[in-house]
Coordinates of C-alpha atoms and ligand atoms in Angstrom, one line a residue:
Chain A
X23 CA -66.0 -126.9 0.7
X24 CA -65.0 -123.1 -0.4
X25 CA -62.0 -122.5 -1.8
X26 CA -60.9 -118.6 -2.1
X27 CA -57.7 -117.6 -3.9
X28 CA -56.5 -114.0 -3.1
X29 CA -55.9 -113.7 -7.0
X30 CA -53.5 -110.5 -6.0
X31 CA -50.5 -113.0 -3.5
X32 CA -51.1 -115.4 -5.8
X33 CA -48.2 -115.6 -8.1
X34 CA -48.8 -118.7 -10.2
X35 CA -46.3 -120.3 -9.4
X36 CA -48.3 -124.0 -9.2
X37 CA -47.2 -125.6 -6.4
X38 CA -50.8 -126.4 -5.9
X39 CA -51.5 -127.6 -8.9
X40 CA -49.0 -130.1 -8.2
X41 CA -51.0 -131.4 -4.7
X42 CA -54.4 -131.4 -5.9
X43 CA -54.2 -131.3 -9.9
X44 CA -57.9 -132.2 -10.1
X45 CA -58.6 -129.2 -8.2
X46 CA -55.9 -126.4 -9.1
X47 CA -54.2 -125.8 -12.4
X48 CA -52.5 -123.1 -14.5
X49 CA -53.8 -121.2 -18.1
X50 CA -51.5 -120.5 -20.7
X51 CA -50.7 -117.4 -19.4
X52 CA -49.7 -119.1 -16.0
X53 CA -52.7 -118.0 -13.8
X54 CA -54.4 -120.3 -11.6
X55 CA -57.8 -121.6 -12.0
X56 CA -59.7 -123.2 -9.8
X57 CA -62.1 -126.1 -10.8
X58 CA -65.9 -125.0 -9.2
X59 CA -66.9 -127.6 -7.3
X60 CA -64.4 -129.9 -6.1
X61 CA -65.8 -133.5 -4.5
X62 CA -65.9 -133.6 -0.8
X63 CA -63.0 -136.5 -1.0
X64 CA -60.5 -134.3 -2.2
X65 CA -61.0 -132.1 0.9
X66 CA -57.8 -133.5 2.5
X67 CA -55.6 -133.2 -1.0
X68 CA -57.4 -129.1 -1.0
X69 CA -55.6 -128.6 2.2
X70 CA -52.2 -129.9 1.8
X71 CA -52.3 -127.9 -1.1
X72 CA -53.3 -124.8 0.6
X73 CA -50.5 -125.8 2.8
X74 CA -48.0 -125.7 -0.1
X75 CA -48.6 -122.4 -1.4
X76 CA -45.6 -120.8 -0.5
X77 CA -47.5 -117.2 -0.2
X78 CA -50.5 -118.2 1.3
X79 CA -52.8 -117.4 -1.3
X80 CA -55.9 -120.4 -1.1
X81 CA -57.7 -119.8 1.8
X82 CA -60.1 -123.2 2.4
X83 CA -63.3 -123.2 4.4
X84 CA -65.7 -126.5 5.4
X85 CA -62.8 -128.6 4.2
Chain B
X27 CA -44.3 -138.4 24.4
X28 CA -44.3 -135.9 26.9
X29 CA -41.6 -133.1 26.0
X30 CA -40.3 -132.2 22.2
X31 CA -38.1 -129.8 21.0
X32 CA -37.3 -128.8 17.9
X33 CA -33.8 -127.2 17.1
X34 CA -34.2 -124.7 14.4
X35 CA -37.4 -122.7 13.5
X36 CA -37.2 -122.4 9.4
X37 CA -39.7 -123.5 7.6
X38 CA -39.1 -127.3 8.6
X39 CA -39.1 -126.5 12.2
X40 CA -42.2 -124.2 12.3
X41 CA -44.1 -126.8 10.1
X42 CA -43.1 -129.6 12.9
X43 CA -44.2 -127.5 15.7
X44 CA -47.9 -126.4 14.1
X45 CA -48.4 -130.7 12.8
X46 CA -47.1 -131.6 16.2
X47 CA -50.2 -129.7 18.0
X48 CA -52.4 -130.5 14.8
X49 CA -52.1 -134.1 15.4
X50 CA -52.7 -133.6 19.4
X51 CA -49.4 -133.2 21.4
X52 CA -50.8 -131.4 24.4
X53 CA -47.2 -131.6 25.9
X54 CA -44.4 -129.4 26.3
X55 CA -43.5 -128.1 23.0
X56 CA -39.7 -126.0 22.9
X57 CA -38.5 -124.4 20.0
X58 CA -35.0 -123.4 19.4
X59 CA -33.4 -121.1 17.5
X60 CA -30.2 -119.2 16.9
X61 CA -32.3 -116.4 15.2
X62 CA -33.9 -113.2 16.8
X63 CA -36.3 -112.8 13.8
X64 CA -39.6 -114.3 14.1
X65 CA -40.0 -116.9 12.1
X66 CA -39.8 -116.0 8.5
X67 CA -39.9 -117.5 4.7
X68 CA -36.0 -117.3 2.5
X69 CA -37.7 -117.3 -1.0
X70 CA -38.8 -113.6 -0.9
X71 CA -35.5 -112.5 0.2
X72 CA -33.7 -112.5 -2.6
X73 CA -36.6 -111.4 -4.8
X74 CA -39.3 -109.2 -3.4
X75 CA -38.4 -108.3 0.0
X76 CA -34.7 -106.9 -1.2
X77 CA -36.4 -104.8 -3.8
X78 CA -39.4 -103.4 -1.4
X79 CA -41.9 -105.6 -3.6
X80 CA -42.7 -107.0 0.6
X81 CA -42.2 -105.8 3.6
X82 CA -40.7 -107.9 6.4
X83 CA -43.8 -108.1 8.1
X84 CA -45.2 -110.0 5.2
X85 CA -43.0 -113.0 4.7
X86 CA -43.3 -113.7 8.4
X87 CA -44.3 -118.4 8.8
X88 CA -47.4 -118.7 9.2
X89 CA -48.8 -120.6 12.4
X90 CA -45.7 -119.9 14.1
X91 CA -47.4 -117.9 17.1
X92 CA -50.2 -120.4 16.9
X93 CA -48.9 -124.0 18.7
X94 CA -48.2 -122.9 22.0
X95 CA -44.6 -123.3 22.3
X96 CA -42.0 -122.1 24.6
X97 CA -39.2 -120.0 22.5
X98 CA -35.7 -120.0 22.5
X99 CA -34.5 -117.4 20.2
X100 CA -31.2 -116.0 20.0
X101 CA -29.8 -119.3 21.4
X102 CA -27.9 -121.7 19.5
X103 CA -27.9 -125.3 19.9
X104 CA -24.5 -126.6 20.7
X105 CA -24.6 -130.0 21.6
X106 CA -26.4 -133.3 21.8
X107 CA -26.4 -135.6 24.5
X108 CA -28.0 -138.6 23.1
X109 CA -27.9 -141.3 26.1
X110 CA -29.4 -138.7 28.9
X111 CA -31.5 -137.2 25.7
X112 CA -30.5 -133.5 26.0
X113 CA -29.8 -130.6 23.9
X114 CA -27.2 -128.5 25.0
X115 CA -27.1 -124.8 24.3
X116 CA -24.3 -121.6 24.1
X117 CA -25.4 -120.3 26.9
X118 CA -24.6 -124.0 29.3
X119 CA -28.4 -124.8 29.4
X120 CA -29.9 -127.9 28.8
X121 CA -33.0 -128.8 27.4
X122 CA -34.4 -132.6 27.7
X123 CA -36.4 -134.3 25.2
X124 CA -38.8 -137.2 24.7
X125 CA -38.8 -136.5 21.1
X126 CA -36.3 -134.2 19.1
X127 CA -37.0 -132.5 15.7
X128 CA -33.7 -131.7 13.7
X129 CA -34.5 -128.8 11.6
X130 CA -31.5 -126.3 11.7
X131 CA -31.3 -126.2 7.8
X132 CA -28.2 -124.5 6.2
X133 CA -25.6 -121.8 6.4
X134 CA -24.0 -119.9 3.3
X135 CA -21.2 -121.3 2.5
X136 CA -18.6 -118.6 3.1
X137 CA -15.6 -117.5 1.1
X138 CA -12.6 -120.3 1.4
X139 CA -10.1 -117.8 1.5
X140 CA -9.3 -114.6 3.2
X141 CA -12.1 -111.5 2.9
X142 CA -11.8 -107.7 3.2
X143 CA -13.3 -106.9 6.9
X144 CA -15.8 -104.6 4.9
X145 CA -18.0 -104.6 2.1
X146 CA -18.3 -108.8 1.1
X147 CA -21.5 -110.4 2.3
X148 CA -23.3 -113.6 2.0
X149 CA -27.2 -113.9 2.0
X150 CA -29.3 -116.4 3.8
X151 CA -31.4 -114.3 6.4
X152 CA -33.1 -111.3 6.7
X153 CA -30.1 -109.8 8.6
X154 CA -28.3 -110.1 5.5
X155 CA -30.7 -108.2 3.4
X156 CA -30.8 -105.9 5.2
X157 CA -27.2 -105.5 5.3
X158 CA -27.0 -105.4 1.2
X159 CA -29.6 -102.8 1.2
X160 CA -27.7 -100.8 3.4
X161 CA -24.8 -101.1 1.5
X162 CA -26.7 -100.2 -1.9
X163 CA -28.7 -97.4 -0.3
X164 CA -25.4 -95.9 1.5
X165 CA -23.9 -96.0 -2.0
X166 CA -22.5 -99.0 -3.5
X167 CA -22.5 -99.1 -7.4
X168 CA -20.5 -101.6 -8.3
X169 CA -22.0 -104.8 -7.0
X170 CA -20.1 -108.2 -7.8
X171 CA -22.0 -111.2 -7.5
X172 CA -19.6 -114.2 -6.9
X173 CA -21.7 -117.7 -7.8
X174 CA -24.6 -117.9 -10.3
X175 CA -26.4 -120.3 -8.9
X176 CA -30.3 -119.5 -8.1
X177 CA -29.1 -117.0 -5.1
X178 CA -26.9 -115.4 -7.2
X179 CA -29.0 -115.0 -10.3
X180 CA -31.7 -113.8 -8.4
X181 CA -29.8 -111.4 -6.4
X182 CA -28.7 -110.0 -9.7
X183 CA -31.6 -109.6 -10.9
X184 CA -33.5 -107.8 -7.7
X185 CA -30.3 -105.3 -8.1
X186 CA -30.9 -104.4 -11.4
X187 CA -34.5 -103.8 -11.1
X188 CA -34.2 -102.1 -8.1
X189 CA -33.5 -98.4 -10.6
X190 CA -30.6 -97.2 -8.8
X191 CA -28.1 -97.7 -11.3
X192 CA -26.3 -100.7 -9.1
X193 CA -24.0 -102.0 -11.8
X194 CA -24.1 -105.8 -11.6
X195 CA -21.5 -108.4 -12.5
X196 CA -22.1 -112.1 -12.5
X197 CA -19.1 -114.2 -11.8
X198 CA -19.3 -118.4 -12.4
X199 CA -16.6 -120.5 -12.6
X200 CA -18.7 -122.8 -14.6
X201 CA -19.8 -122.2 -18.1
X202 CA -23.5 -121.6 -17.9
X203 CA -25.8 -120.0 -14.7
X204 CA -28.4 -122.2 -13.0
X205 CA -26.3 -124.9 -14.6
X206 CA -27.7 -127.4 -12.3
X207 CA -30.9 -127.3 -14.1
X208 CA -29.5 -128.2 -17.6
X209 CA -30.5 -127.7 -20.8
X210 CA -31.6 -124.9 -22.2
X211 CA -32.5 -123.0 -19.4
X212 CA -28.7 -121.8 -18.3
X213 CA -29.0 -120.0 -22.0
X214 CA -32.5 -118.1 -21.5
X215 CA -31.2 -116.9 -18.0
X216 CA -27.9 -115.8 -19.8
X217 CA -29.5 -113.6 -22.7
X218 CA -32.3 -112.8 -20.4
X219 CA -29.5 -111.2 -17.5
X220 CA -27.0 -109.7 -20.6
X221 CA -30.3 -107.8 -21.9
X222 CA -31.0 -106.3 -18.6
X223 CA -27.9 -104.9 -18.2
X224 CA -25.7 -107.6 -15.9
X225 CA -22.0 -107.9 -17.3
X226 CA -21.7 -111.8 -17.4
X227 CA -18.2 -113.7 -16.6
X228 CA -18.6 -117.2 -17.4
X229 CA -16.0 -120.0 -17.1
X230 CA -13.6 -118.2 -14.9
X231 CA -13.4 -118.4 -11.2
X232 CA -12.5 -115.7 -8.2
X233 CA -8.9 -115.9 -7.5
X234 CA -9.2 -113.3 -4.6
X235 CA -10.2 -110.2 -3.5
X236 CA -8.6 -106.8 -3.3
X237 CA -9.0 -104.0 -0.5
X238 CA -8.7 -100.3 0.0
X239 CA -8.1 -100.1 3.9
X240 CA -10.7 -101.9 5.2
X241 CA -13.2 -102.1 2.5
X242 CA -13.3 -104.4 -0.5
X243 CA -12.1 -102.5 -3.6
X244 CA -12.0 -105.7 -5.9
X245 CA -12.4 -108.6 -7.5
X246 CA -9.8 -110.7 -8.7
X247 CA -10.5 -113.6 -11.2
X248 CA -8.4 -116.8 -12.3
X249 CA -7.2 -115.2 -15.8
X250 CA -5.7 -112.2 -13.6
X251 CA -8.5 -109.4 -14.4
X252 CA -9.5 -107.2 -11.7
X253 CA -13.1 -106.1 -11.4
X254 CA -13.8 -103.1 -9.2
X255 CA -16.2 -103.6 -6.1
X256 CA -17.7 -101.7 -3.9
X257 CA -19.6 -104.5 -2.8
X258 CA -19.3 -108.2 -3.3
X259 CA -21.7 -111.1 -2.3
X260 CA -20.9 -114.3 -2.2
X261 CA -22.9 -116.9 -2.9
X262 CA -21.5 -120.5 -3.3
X263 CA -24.0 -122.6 -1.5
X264 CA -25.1 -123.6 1.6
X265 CA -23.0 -126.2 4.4
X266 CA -25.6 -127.8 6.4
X267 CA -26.4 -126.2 10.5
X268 CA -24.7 -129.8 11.5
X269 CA -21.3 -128.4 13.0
X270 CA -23.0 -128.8 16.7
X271 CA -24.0 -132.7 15.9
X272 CA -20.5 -134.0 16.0
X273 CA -19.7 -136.4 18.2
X274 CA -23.3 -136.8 19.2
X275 CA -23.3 -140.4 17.5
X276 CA -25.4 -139.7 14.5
X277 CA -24.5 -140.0 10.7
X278 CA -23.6 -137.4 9.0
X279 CA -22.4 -137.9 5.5
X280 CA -21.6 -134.7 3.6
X281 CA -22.4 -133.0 6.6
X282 CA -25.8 -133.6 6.7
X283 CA -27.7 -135.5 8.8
X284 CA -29.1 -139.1 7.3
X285 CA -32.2 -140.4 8.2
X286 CA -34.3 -143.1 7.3
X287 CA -37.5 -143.3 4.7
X288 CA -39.6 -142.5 7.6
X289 CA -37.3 -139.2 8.7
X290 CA -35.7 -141.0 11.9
X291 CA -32.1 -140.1 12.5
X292 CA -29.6 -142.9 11.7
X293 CA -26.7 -143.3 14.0
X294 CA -23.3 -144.0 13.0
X295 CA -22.0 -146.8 12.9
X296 CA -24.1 -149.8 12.9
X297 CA -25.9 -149.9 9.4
X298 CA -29.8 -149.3 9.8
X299 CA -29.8 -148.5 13.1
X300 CA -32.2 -145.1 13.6
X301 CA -32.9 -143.4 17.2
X302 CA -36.4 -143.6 17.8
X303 CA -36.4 -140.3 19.3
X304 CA -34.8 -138.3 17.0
X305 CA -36.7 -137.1 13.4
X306 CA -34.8 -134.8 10.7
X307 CA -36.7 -132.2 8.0
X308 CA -35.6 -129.7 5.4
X309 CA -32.5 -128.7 4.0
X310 CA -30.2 -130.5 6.9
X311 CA -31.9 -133.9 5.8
X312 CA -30.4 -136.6 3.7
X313 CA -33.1 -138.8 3.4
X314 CA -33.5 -142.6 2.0
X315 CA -36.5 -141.7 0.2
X316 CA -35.5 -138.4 -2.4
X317 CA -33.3 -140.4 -4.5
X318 CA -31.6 -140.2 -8.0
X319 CA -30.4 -143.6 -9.6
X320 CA -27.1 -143.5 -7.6
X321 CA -28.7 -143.1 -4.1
X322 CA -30.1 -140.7 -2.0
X323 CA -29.7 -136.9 -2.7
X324 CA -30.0 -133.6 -0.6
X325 CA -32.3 -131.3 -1.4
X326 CA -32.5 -127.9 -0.2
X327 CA -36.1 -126.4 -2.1
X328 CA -39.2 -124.4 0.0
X329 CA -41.4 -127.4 -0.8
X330 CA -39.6 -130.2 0.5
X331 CA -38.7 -128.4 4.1
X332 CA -42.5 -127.7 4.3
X333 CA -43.7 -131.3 3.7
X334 CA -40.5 -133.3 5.9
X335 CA -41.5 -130.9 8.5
X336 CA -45.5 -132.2 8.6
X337 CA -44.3 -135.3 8.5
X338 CA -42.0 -135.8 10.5
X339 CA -43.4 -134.6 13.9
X340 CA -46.0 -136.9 12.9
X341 CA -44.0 -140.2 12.6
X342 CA -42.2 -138.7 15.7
X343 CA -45.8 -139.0 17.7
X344 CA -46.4 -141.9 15.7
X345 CA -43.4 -144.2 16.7
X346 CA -41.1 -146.3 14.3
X347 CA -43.3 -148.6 13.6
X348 CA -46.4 -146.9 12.6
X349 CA -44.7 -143.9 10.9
X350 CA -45.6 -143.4 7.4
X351 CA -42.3 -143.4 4.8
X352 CA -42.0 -140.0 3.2
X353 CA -43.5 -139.7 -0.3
X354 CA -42.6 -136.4 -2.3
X355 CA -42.1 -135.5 -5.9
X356 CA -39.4 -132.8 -5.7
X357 CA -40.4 -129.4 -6.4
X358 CA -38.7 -126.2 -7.2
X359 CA -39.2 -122.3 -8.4
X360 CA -37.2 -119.7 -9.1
X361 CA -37.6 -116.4 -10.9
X362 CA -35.4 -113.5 -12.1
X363 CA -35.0 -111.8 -15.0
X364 CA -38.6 -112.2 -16.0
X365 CA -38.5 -115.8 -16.0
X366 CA -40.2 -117.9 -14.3
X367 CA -38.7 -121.5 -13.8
X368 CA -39.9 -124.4 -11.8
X369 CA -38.7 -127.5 -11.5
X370 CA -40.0 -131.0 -11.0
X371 CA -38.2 -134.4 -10.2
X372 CA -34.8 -133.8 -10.1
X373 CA -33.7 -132.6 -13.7
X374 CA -30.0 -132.4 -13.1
X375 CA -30.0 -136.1 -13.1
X376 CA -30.5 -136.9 -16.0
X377 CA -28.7 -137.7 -19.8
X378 CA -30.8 -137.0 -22.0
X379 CA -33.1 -133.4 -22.0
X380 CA -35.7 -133.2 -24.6
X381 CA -37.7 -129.6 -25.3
X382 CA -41.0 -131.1 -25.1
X383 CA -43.7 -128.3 -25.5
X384 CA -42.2 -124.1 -26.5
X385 CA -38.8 -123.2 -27.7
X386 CA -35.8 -121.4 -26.4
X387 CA -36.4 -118.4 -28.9
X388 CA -39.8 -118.0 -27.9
X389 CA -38.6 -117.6 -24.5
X390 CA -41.7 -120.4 -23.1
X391 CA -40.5 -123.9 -22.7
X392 CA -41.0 -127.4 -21.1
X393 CA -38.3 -129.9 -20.9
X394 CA -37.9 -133.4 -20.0
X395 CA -34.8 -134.8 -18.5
X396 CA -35.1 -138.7 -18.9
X397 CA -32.3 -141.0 -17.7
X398 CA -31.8 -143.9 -19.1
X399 CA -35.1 -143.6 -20.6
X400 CA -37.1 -143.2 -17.7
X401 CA -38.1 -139.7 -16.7
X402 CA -36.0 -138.1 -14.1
X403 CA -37.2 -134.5 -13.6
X404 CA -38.8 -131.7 -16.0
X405 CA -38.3 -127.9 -15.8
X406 CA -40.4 -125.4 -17.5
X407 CA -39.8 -121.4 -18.1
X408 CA -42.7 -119.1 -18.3
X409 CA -44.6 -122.0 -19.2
X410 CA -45.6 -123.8 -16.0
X411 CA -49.1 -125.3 -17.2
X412 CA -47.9 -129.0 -17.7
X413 CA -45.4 -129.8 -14.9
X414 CA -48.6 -131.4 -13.0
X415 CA -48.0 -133.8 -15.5
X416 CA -45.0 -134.4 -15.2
X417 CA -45.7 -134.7 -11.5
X418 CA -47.7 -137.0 -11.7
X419 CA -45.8 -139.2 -13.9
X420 CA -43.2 -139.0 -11.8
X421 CA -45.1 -140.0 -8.5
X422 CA -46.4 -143.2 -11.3
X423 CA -42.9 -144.5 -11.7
X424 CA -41.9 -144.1 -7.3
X425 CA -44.5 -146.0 -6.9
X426 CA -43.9 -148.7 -8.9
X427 CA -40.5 -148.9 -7.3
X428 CA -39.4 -151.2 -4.4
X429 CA -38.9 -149.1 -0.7
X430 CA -35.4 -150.3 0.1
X431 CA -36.0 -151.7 3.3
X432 CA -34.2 -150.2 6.5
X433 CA -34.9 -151.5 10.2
X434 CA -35.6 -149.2 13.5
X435 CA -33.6 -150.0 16.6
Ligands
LIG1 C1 -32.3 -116.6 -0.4 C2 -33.0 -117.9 -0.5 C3 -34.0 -118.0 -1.5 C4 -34.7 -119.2 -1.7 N1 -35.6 -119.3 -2.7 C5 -36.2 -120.5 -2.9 C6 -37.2 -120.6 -4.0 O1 -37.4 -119.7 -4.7 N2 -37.8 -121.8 -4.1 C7 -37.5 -122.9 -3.3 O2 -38.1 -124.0 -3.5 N3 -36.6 -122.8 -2.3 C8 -36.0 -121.6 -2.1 N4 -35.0 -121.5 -1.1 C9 -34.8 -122.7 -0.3 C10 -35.7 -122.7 0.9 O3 -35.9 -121.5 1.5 C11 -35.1 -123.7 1.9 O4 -35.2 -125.0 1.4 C12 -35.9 -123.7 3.3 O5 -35.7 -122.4 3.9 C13 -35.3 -124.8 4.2 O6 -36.0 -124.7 5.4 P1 -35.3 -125.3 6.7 O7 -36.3 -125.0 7.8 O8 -34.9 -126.7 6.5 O9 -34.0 -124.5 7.0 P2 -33.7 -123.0 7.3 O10 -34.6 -122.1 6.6 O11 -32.2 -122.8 7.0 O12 -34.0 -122.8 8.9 C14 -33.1 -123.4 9.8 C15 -33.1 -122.5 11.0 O13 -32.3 -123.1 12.1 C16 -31.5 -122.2 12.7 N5 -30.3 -122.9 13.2 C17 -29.2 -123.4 12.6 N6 -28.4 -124.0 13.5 C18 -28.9 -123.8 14.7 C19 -28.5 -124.2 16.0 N7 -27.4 -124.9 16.2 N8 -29.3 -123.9 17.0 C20 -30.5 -123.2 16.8 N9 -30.9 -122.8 15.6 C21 -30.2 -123.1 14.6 C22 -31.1 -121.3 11.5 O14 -30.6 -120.0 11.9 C23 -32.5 -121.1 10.8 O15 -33.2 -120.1 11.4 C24 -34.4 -120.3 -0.9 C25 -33.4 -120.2 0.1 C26 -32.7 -119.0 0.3 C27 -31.7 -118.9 1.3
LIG2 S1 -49.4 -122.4 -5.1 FE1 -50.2 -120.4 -4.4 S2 -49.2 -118.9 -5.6 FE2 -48.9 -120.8 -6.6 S3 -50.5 -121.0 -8.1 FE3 -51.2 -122.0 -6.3 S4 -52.3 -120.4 -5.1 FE4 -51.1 -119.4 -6.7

């Protein structure tokens, strides 16, 4: 699975993090990171929380 | 399930429509909607697309060209017909159903009394955006805003920052902005607004409004002070898009429309009795499963019409009785000012907020809102690192809580 975040939509605002936690989470500064190598099994929880991001910025392929 | 349509093409309905083909309806698919627009997202309205940040092109729904369906647009529903299973619209069509999303979301709730023909608006749609901007760009200065809820706040913020010397006045009847929130956050958004240059009147309400010919020239508040106005927007809510479902058999309490755990309709009278046909999402829902300790709440947030709308064209497909209940921690953001808040749970619910991580004076903060002990909701500003957790807690205690049961006719 390859997850891409366009870093300049991307706003922080976490409503991935709060889908897939073990995937997506914010700094102290409120940017996101993104853990490298997510297990397969979380494919499903990846895209839902792709779905969630209000601007559209985690594009997922392979998922 | 041969032929669905869904009434309303927000976010909800344009979520319906793309899980409806995801999950492999191949039938007629007929989307409704009162709007000419394409569809289009309401956060950025207030925020980036009314200061230029985004264009309109970029806030158009995704997917919305993508599921095949026919469109309706500039057509509103006017009536349902629930024995021959047909929506009725203004122009005396009829459109029949197998299946039938409810997704027509929310109006702003306009002024209870009289308005000036000219100059007082209320924002919901892009149409209305576009008619502040042409009101600031044509001239307007003096800009009250009448509500300081998150539209309101927002709004005064984007007009602030837009660098055209718009001179902005926040008007609440209530003592604190964003009040629904709690705690300390109605206070950061207060000194945060006052610094960038919005004149603040808390704790007194809009009496009425005054005119020169046809045009607003005034505000008039409850303690007799008139604020000039050359342009005045409203914003006092939202009334749910229901108006058109009287009389059409379903219940509607507080004018939205109820449904079940699973997002079927109920109808009125009997207790527990859904249609099987009929499935609800977004900010017209009052649903069985988002619930405070006194029963079921509306919400009206980007992340709940987005996830009702998935599911429920899926339990539509599905059928009563293999349709999944809907399980959602509620969500929220909001930002203006500089700050950034989200929200998780719901946080107005609760007695007892606790500043668990930041401070107020720093200007970075998480709070808890626990009721009765048991967390209820957390809200963080500029500081949105931990709300997972709190997430997650929350989805810990619904799940340890009992479905209340409800049966499917
Ligand atoms: C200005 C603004 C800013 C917001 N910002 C945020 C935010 O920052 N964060 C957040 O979480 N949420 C935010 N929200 C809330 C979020 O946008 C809503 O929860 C979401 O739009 C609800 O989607 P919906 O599809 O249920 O309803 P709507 O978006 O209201 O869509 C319903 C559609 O149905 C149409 N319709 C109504 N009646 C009929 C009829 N009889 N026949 C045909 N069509 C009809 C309407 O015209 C509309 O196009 C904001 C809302 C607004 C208005
Ligand atoms: S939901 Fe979208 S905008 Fe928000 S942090 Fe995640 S990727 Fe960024």
């Amino acid at each position: 699975m390859r997850i891409t975040v366009d870093h300049d939509l991307c706003d922080g605002l976490g409503q991935c993090a709060l889908v897939a936690p073990e995937v997506f989470s914010l700094d102290d500064d409120e940017r996101l990171v993104v853990a490298p190598d997510p297990a397969p099994e979380l494919a499903g929880r990846v895209a839902a929380a792709a779905r969630a991001c209000p601007v559209r910025a985690i594009a997922v392929e392979g998922a | 399930m041969h032929e669905v349509v869904v009434v309303g093409a927000g976010l909800a309905g344009v979520r319906a429509g793309g899980s409806l083909r995801a999950r492999g309806f191949s039938g007629a698919l007929t989307v409704v909607s009162d709007e000419r627009e394409l569809p289009y997202d309401r956060p950025p309205l207030t925020k980036q697309l009314i200061t230029g940040a985004v264009a309109e092109a970029d806030i158009r729904l995704a997917g919305a060209e993508d599921f095949g369906a026919r469109w309706v647009r500039g057509a509103a529903a006017v009536g349902l017909d629930r024995e021959r299973r047909r929506v009725r619209l203004a122009d005396g069509s009829e459109l029949s159903y197998d299946g039938l999303v409810l997704a027509t979301g929310a109006r702003a709730r306009a002024w209870p009394g009289e308005v000036p023909a000219a100059g007082v608006l209320t924002v919901r749609g892009l149409d209305d955006v576009r008619g502040l901007r042409a009101a600031v760009d044509g001239g307007a200065r003096e800009v009250v805003v009448v509500g300081a809820g998150f539209v309101g706040v927002e709004l005064a913020s984007s007009l602030t920052e837009l660098g055209l010397g718009v001179r902005v006045t926040l008007v609440e009847p209530f003592a604190r902005p964003l009040r629904a929130l709690g705690g300390a956050v109605s206070g950061l958004v207060a000194g945060a607004a006052r610094r960038a240059g919005v004149e603040l009147r808390l704790g007194v309400g809009v009496r009425g409004f005054r005119s020169v010919g046809e045009r607003v020239g005034g505000v008039e508040l409850a303690d007799g002070q008139v604020l000039p106005a050359e342009l005045v927007v409203v914003a006092i809510g939202m009334a749910p898009a229901t108006g058109w479902l009287v009389g059409a058999g379903l219940a509607l309490p507080s004018g939205r429309v109820h449904c079940d755990e699973r997002l079927f309709a109920r109808t009125a009278g009997v207790a527990g009795v859904t249609d099987p046909r009929i499935v609800v999402a977004g900010d017209v829902a009052w649903c069985d499963a988002v619930r405070a300790a006194d029963g079921p709440v509306p919400l009206e947030h980007w992340s709940n019409a987005a996830a009702q709308g998935e599911l429920a064209a899926g339990n539509l497909l599905a059928g009563p009785a293999a349709a999944e209940p809907y399980v959602h921690v509620p969500s929220f953001w909001t930002s203006a000012f500089g700050l950034r808040i989200r929200s998780v749970g719901l946080p107005g619910t609760g007695d007892r907020v606790v500043v668990e991580e930041g401070d107020p004076d720093s200007g970075k903060l998480v709070e808890a809102h626990y009721r009765e002990g048991r967390l209820v909701g957390a809200v963080s500003v500029n500081l949105g690192r931990r709300l997972a957790a709190y997430a997650g807690r929350l989805q810990e205690e619904r799940a340890g809580e009992p479905v209340p049961g409800g049966s499917v006719a």
